[in-house]
GROMACS .gro file of C-alpha atoms in nm:
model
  148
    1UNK     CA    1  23.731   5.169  12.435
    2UNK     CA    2  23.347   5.154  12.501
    3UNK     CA    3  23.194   4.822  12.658
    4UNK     CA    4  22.974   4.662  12.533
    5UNK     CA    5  22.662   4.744  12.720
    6UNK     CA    6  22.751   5.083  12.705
    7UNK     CA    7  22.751   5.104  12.337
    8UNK     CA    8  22.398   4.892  12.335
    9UNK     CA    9  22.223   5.114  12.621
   10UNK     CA   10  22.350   5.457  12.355
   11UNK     CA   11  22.227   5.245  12.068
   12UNK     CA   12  21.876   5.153  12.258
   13UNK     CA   13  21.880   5.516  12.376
   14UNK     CA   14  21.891   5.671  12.046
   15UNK     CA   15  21.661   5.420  11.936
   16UNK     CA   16  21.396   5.574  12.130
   17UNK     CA   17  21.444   5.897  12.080
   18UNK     CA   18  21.410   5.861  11.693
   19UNK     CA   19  21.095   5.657  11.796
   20UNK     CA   20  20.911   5.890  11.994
   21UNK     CA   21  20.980   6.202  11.753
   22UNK     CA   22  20.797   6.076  11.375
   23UNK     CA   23  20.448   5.992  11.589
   24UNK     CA   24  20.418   6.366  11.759
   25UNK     CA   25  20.405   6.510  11.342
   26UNK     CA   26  20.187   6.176  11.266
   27UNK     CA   27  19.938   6.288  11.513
   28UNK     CA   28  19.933   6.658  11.359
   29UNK     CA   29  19.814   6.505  11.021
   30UNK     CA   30  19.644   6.264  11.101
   31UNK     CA   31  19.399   6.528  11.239
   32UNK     CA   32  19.497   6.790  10.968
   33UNK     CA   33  19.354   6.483  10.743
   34UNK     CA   34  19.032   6.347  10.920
   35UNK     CA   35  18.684   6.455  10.688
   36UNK     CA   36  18.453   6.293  10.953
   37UNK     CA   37  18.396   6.579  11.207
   38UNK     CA   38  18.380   6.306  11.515
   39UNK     CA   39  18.681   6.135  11.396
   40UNK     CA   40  18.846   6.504  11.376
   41UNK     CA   41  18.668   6.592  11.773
   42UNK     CA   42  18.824   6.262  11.892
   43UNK     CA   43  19.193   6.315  11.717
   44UNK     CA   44  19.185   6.649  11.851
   45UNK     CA   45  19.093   6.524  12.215
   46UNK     CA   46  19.378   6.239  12.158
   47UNK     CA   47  19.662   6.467  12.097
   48UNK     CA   48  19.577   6.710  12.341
   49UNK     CA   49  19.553   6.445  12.608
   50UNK     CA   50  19.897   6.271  12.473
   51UNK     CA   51  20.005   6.632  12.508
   52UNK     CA   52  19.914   6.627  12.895
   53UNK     CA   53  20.092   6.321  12.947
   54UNK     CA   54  19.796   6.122  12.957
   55UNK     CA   55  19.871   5.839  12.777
   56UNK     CA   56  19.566   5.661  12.859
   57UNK     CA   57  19.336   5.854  12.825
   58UNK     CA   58  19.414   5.907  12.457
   59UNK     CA   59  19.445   5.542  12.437
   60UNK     CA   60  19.086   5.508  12.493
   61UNK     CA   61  19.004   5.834  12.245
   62UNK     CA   62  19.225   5.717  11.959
   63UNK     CA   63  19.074   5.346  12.021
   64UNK     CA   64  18.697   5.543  11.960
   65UNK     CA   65  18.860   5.659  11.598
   66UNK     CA   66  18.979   5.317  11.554
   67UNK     CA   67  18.603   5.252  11.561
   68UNK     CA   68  18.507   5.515  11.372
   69UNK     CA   69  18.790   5.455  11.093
   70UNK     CA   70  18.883   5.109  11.131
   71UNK     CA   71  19.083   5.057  10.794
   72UNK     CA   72  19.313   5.386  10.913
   73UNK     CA   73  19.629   5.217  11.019
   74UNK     CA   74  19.819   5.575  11.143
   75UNK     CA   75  19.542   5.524  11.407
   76UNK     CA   76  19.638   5.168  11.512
   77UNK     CA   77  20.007   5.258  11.503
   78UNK     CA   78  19.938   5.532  11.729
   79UNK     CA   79  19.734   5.310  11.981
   80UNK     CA   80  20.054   5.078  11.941
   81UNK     CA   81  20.304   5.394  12.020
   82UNK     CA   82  20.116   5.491  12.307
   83UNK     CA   83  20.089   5.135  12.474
   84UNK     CA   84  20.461   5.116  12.404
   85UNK     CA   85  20.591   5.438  12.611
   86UNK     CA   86  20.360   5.307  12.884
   87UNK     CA   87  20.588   5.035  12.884
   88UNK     CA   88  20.285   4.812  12.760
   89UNK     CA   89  20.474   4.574  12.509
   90UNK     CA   90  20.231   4.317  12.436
   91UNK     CA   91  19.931   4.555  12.381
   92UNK     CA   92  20.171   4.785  12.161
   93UNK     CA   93  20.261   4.509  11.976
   94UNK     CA   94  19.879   4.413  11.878
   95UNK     CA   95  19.818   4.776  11.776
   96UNK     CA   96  20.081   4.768  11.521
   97UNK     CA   97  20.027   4.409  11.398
   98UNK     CA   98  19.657   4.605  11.338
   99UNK     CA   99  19.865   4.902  11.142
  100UNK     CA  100  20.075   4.652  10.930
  101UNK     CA  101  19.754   4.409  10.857
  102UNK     CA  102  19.603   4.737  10.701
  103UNK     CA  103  19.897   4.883  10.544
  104UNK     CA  104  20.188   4.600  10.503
  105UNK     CA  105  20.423   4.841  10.304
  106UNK     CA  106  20.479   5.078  10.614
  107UNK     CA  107  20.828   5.006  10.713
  108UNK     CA  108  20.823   5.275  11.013
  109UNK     CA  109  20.553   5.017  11.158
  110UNK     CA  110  20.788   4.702  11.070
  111UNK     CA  111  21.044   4.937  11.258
  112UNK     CA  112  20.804   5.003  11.572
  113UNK     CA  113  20.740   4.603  11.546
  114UNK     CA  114  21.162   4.545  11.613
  115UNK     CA  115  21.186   4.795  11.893
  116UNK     CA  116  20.868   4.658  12.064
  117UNK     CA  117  21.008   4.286  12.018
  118UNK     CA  118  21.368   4.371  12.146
  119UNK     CA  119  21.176   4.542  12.455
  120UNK     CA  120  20.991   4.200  12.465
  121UNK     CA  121  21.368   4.024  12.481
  122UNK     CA  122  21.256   3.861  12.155
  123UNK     CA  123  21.622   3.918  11.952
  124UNK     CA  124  21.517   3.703  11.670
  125UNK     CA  125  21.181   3.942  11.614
  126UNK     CA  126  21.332   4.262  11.667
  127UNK     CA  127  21.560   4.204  11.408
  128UNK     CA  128  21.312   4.018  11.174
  129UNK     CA  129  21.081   4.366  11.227
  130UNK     CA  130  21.398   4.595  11.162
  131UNK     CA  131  21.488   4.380  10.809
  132UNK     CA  132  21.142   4.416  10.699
  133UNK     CA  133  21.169   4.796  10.771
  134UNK     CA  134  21.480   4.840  10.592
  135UNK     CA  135  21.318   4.595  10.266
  136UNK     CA  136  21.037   4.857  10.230
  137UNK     CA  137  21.282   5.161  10.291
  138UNK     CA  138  21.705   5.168  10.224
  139UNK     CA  139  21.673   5.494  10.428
  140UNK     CA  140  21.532   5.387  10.753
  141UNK     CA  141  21.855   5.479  10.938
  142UNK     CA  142  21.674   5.352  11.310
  143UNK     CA  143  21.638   4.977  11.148
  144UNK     CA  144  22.003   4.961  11.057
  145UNK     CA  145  22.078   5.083  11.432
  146UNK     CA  146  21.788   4.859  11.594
  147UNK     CA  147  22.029   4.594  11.417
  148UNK     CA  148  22.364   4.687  11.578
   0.00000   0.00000   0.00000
């Protein structure tokens, strides 16, 4: 029989695995997608740095397309994503409270909202976050984990 905080730490694990994998295709069309040919330039620069491992130097790129495209919440959430694998909770957690104000029916940012809050220690949160995900999608499989 497993204990208990092993079962949690493969639960957690596999929680950020399927957390880091959607934004790496999100950042592929969100560029495929831009019209503006600055907001393209700065995607472009974004990913490639985020390919380089640096995280923040694509922060501040993707936070000059915020400027540019303000209302596009796939930016926010990716300014959220990269704040959270630099172990930057709190300013993670603003970017995506940015996504969700824009687009409130996006349960992968409801998801990204429980993960950041159980990384906070905020229990309650995380699993208010990975409820709401699951409410706007029966399929989000990483909400019914973040839950376990």
């Amino acid at each position: 029989m497993y204990k208990p905080t092993s079962f949690v730490f493969s639960v957690v694990l596999l929680g950020y695995f399927a957390f880091t994998i959607p934004s790496v295709a999100q950042a592929e069309v969100l560029v495929a997608q831009a019209k503006n040919p600055q907001l393209k330039q700065l995607l472009e620069e974004g990913r490639r740095l985020v390919d380089t491992g640096d995280y923040g130097g694509a922060i501040a790129v993707y936070q000059q397309a915020a400027r540019l495209a303000p209302k596009n919440a796939k930016i926010h959430s990716g300014i959220g994503y990269l704040y959270a694998q630099q172990g930057n909770y709190q300013a993670a957690l603003t970017a995506y409270r940015r996504a969700i104000a824009i687009n409130p029916n996006n349960s992968d940012f409801y998801y990204a909202v429980g993960y950041i809050k159980a990384n906070l220690g905020d229990t309650p949160g995380a699993k208010e976050g990975y409820r709401r995900a699951i409410q706007l999608n029966r399929n989000n499989v990483n909400a019914y984990l973040g839950l376990l």
